[in-house]
Coordinates of C-alpha atoms and ligand atoms in Angstrom, one line a residue:
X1 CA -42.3 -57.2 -6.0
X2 CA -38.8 -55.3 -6.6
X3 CA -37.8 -53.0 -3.6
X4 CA -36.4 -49.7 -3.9
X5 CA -32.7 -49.1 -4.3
X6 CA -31.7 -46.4 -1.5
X7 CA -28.1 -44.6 -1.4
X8 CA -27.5 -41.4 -0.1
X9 CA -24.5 -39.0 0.6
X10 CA -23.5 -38.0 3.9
X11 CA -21.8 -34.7 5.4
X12 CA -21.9 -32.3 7.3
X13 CA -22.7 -29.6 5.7
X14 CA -24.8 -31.0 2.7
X15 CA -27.0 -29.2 1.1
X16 CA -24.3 -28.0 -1.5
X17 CA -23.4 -31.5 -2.7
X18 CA -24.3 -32.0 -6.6
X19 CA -24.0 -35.7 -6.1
X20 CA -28.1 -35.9 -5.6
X21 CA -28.7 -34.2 -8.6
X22 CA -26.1 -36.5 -10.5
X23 CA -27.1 -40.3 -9.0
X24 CA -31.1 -39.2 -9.7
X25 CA -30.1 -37.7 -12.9
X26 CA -29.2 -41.5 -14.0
X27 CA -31.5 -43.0 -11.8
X28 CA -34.5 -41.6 -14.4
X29 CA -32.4 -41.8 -17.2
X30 CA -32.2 -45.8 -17.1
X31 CA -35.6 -46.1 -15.2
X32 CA -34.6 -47.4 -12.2
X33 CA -36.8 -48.1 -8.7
X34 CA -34.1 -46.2 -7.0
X35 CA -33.9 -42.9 -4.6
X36 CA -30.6 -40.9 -3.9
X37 CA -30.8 -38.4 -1.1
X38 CA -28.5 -36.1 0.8
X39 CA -28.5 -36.7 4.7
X40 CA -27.0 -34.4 7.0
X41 CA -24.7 -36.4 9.6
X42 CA -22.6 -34.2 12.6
X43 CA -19.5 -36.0 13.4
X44 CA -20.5 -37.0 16.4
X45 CA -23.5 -39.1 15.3
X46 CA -21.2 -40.4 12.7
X47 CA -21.0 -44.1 13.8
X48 CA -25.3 -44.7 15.0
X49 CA -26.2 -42.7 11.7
X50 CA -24.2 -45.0 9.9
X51 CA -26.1 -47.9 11.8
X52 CA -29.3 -46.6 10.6
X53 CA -28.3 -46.9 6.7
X54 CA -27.2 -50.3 7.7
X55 CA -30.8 -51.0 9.2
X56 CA -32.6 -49.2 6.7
X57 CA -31.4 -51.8 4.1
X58 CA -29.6 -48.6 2.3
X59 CA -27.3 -50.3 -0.2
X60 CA -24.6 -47.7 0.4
X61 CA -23.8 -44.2 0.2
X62 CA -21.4 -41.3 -0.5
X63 CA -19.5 -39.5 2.0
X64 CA -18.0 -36.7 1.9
X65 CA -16.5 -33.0 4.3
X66 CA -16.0 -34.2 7.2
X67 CA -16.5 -37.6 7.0
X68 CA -14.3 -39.0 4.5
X69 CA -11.3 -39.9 6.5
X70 CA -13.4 -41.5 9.4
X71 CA -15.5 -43.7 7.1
X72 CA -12.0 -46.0 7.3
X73 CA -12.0 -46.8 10.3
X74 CA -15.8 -48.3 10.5
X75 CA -15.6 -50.0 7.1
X76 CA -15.1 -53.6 7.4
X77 CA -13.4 -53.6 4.5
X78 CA -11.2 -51.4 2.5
X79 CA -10.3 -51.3 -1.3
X80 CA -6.3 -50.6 -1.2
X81 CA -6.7 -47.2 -3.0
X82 CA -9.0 -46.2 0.0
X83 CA -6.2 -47.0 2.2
X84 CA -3.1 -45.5 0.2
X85 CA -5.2 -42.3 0.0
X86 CA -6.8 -42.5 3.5
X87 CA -10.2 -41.5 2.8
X88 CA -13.4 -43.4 2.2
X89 CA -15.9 -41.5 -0.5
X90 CA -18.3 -44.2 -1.9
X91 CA -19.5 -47.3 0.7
X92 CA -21.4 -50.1 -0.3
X93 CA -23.3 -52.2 2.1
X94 CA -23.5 -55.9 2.2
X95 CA -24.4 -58.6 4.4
X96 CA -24.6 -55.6 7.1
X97 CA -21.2 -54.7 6.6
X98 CA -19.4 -51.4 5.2
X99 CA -17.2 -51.9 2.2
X100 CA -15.2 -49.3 1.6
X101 CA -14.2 -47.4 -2.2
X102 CA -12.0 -44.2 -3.1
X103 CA -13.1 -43.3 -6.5
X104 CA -11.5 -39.5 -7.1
X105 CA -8.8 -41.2 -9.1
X106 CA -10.8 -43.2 -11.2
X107 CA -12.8 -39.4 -11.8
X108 CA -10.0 -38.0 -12.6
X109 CA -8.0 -40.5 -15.0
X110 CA -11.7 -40.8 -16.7
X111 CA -11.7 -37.0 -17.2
X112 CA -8.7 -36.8 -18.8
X113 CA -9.2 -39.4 -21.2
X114 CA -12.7 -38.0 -22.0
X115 CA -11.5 -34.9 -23.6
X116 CA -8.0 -36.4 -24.6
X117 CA -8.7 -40.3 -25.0
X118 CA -5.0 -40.9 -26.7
X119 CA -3.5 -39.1 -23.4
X120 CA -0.9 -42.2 -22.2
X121 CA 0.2 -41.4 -19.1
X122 CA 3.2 -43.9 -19.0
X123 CA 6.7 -42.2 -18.3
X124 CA 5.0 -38.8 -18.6
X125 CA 6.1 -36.3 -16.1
X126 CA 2.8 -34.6 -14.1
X127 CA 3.6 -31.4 -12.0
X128 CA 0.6 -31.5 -9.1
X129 CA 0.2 -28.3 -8.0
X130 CA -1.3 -28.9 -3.8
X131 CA -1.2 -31.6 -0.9
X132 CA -4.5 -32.0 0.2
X133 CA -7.3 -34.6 0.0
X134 CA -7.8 -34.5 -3.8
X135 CA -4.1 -34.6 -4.5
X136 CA -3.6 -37.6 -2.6
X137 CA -6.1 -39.5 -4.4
X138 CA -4.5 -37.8 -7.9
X139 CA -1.5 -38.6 -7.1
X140 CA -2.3 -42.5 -6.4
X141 CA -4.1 -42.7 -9.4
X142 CA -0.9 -41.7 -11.4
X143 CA 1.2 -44.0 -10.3
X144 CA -1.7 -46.4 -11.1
X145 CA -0.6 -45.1 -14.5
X146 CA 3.0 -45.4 -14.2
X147 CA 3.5 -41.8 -14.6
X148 CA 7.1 -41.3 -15.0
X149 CA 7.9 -39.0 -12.9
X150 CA 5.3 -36.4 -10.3
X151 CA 6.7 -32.7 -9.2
X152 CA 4.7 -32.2 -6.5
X153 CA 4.4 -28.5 -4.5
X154 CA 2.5 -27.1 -2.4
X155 CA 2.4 -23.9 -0.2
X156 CA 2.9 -26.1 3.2
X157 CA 5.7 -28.4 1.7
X158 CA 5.5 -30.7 4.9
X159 CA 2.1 -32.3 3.3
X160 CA 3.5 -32.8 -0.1
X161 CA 6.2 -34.8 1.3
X162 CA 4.0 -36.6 3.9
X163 CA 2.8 -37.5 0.4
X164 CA 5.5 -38.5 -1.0
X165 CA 6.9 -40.8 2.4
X166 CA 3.7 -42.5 2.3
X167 CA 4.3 -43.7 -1.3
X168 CA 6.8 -46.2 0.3
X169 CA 8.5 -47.9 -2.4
X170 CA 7.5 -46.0 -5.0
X171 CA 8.5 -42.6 -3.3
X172 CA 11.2 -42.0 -6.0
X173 CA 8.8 -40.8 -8.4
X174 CA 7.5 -38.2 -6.6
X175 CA 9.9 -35.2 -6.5
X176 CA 9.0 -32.4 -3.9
X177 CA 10.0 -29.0 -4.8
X178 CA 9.1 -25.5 -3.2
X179 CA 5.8 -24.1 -4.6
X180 CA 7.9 -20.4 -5.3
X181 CA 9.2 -22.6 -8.3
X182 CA 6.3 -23.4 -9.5
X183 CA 7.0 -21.2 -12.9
X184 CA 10.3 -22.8 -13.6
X185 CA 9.3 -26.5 -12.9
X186 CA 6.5 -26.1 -15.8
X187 CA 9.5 -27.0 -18.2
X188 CA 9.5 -30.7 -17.4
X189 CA 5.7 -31.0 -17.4
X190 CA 3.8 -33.0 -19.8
X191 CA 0.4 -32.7 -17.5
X192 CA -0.1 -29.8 -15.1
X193 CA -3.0 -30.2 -12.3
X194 CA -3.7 -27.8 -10.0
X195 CA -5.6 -29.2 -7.1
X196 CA -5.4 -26.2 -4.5
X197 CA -8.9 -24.5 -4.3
X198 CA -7.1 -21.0 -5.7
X199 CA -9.2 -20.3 -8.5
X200 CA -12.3 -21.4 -6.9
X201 CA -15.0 -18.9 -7.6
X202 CA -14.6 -16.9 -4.2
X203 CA -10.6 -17.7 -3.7
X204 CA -7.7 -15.7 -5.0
X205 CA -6.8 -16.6 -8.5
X206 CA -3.5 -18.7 -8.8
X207 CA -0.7 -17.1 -9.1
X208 CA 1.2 -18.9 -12.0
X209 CA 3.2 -18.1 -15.4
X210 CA 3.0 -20.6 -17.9
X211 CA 6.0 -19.2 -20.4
X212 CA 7.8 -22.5 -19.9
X213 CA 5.4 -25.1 -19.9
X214 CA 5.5 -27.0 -23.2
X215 CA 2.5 -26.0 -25.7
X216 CA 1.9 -29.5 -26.1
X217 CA 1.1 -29.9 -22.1
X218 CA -2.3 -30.7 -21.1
X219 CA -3.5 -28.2 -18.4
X220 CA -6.3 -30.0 -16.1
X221 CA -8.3 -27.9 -12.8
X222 CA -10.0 -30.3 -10.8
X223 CA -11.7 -27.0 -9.5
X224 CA -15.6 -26.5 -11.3
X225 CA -16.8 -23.8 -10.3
X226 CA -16.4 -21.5 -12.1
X227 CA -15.9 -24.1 -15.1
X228 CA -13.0 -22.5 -16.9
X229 CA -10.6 -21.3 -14.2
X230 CA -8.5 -18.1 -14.7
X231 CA -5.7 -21.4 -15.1
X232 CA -7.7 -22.7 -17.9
X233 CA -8.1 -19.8 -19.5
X234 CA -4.3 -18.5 -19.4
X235 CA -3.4 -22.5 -21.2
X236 CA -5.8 -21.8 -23.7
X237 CA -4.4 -19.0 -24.5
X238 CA -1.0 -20.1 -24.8
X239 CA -2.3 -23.3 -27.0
X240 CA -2.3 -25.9 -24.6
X241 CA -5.2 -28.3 -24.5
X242 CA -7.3 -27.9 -21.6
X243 CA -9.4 -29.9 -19.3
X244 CA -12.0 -28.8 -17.0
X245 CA -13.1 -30.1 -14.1
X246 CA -16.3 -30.9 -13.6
X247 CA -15.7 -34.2 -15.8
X248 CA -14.5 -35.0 -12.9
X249 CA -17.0 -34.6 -10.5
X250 CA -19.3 -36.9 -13.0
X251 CA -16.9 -39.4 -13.3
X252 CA -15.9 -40.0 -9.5
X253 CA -19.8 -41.1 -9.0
X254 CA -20.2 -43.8 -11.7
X255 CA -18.3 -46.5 -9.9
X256 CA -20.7 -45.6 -7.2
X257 CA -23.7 -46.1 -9.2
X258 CA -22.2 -49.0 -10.9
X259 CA -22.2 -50.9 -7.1
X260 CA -25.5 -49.9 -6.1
X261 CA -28.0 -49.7 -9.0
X262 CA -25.9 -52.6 -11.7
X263 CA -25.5 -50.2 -14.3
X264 CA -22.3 -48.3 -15.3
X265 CA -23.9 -44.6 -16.6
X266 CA -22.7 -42.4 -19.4
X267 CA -21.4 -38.5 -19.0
X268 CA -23.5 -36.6 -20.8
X269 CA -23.2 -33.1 -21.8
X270 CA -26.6 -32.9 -21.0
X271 CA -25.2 -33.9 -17.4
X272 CA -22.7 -31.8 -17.0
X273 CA -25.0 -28.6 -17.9
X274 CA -27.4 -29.6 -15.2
X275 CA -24.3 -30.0 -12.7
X276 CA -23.1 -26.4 -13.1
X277 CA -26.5 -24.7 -13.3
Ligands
LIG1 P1 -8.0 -29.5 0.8 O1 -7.7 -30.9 1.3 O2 -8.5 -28.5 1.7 O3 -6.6 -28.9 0.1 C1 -6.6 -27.6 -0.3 C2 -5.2 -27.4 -1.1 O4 -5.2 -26.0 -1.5 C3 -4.0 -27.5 -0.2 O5 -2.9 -28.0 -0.9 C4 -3.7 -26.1 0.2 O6 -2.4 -25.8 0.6 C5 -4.0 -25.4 -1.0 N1 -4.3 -23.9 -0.8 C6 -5.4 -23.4 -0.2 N2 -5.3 -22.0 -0.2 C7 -4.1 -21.7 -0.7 C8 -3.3 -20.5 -1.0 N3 -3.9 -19.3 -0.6 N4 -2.1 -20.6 -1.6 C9 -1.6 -21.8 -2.0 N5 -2.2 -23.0 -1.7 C10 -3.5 -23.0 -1.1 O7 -9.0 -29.6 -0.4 P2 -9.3 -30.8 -1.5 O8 -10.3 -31.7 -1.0 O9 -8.0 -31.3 -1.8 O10 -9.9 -29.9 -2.7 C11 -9.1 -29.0 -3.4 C12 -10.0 -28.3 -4.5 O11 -10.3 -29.3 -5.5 C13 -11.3 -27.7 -4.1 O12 -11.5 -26.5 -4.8 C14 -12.3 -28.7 -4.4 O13 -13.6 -28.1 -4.7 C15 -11.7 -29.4 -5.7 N6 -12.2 -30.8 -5.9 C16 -12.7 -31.1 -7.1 C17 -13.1 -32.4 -7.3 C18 -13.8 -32.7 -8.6 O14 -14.4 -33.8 -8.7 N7 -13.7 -32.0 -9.7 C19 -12.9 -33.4 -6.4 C20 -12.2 -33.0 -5.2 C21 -11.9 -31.7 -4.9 P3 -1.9 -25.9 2.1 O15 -1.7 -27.4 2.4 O16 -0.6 -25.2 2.2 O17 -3.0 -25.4 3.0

């Protein structure tokens, strides 16, 4: 008799996360004897919750706010992107121990290349517009690329060039500037990203004027909600290609699945439809 796959996510709050919705959206679209669920975990339980997965014969989960950065530190084992990034967002469970994956990056190189599958990101320049948690894993997964060349600004520059430090040898390519020339740096930009939550439906807009950013740039918001930022729609406007992100968001979990439940799924506008519903 076949068992029942079980994964989860964990976080603190949960109730928000899409990722259910996503990982049992596949898990009836291939017919699998799987479940997905969201568990609420407070910090503090973090490490015995964690113990009950492990007990429960779960064969891994998703973590996310606030747990992200912990789940290092209790994985047995780290992937290396995990580790440059330093956050944890997709565990898999074997043998009783925690194996640890980052898989933003891979969500958001996949996005890209879903709406523009010629994009090459080799010796491109990327202007990265924030510091925080998403950005690090962006800006990792560009040099995975061999970008040419990241301008990378944020309001607090101290985090951008914590960034950019922690790059070690490969900190040349990242170039810090202030975030009040965030207009003028466009010129050099083949890709823009903006990976602060301005734009987010409930934030300030961002504050940005694209008359110097080539027409032939590709404008990318990891932000999804609303789908096309005010960003998004100021590119269009001006001609550039534009890539929303809740590709993203799809893409990040199918490494995840992949590990747990053997298959690699498809993004599916049907998908992506039920996501921002
Ligand atoms: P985070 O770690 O909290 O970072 C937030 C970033 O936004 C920081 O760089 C912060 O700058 C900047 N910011 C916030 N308010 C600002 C303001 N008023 N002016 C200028 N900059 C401001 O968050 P995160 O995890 O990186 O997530 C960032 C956004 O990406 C969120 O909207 C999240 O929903 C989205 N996201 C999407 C995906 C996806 O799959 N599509 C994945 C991850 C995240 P300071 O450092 O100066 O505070």
């Amino acid at each position: 008799m076949s068992k029942t796959i079980k994964a989860a996510v964990i976080g603190h709050p949960i109730s928000h996360s899409k990722s259910p919705l996503i990982h049992n959206y596949w898990i009836g679209k291939y017919g699998l004897d799987g479940s997905y669920e969201a568990i609420d975990i407070a910090p503090e339980n973090l490490k015995a919750e964690v113990q009950n997965l492990i007990d429960q014969d779960y064969a891994g989960f998703n973590a996310t706010i606030p747990h992200k950065e912990a789940m290092i530190s209790l994985c047995e084992n780290s992937a290396h992107n995990a580790q440059v990034i330093g956050a944890v967002n997709t565990v898999v469970i074997k043998d009783g121990k925690l194996n640890g994956m980052n898989t933003d990056g891979f969500g958001f190189i996949n996005n890209i290349w879903d709406t523009c599958p010629d994009f090459d990101f080799q010796g491109k320049n990327a202007v990265v517009l924030g510091a925080g948690g998403a950005a690090r894993a962006i800006v990792s997964a560009l040099i995975g690329e061999e970008i040419g060349h990241i301008y990378l600004l944020n309001r607090t520059r101290e985090k951008a060039e914590m960034i950019r430090n922690e790059m070690g040898f490969l900190s040349d390519l990242i170039k810090v500037r202030d975030w009040g020339d965030r207009n003028t740096v466009l010129g050099k930009a083949d890709i823009l990203i903006n990976t602060t939550s301005l734009g987010m439906a409930g934030q300030a807009a961002l504050d940005i004027d694209l008359s110097v950013l080539p027409k032939t740039a590709l404008v990318n918001d990891i932000i999804y909600a609303p789908l096309y930022t005010d960003l998004l729609q100021q590119a269009k406007a001006c001609g550039n290609p534009v890539i929303a992100g809740i590709g993203m968001l799809i893409h990040q979990a199918r490494p995840a699945f992949k590990e747990w439940f053997g298959i690699m799924p498809d993004v599916t506008d049907e998908l992506k439809e039920l996501v921002l519903k």
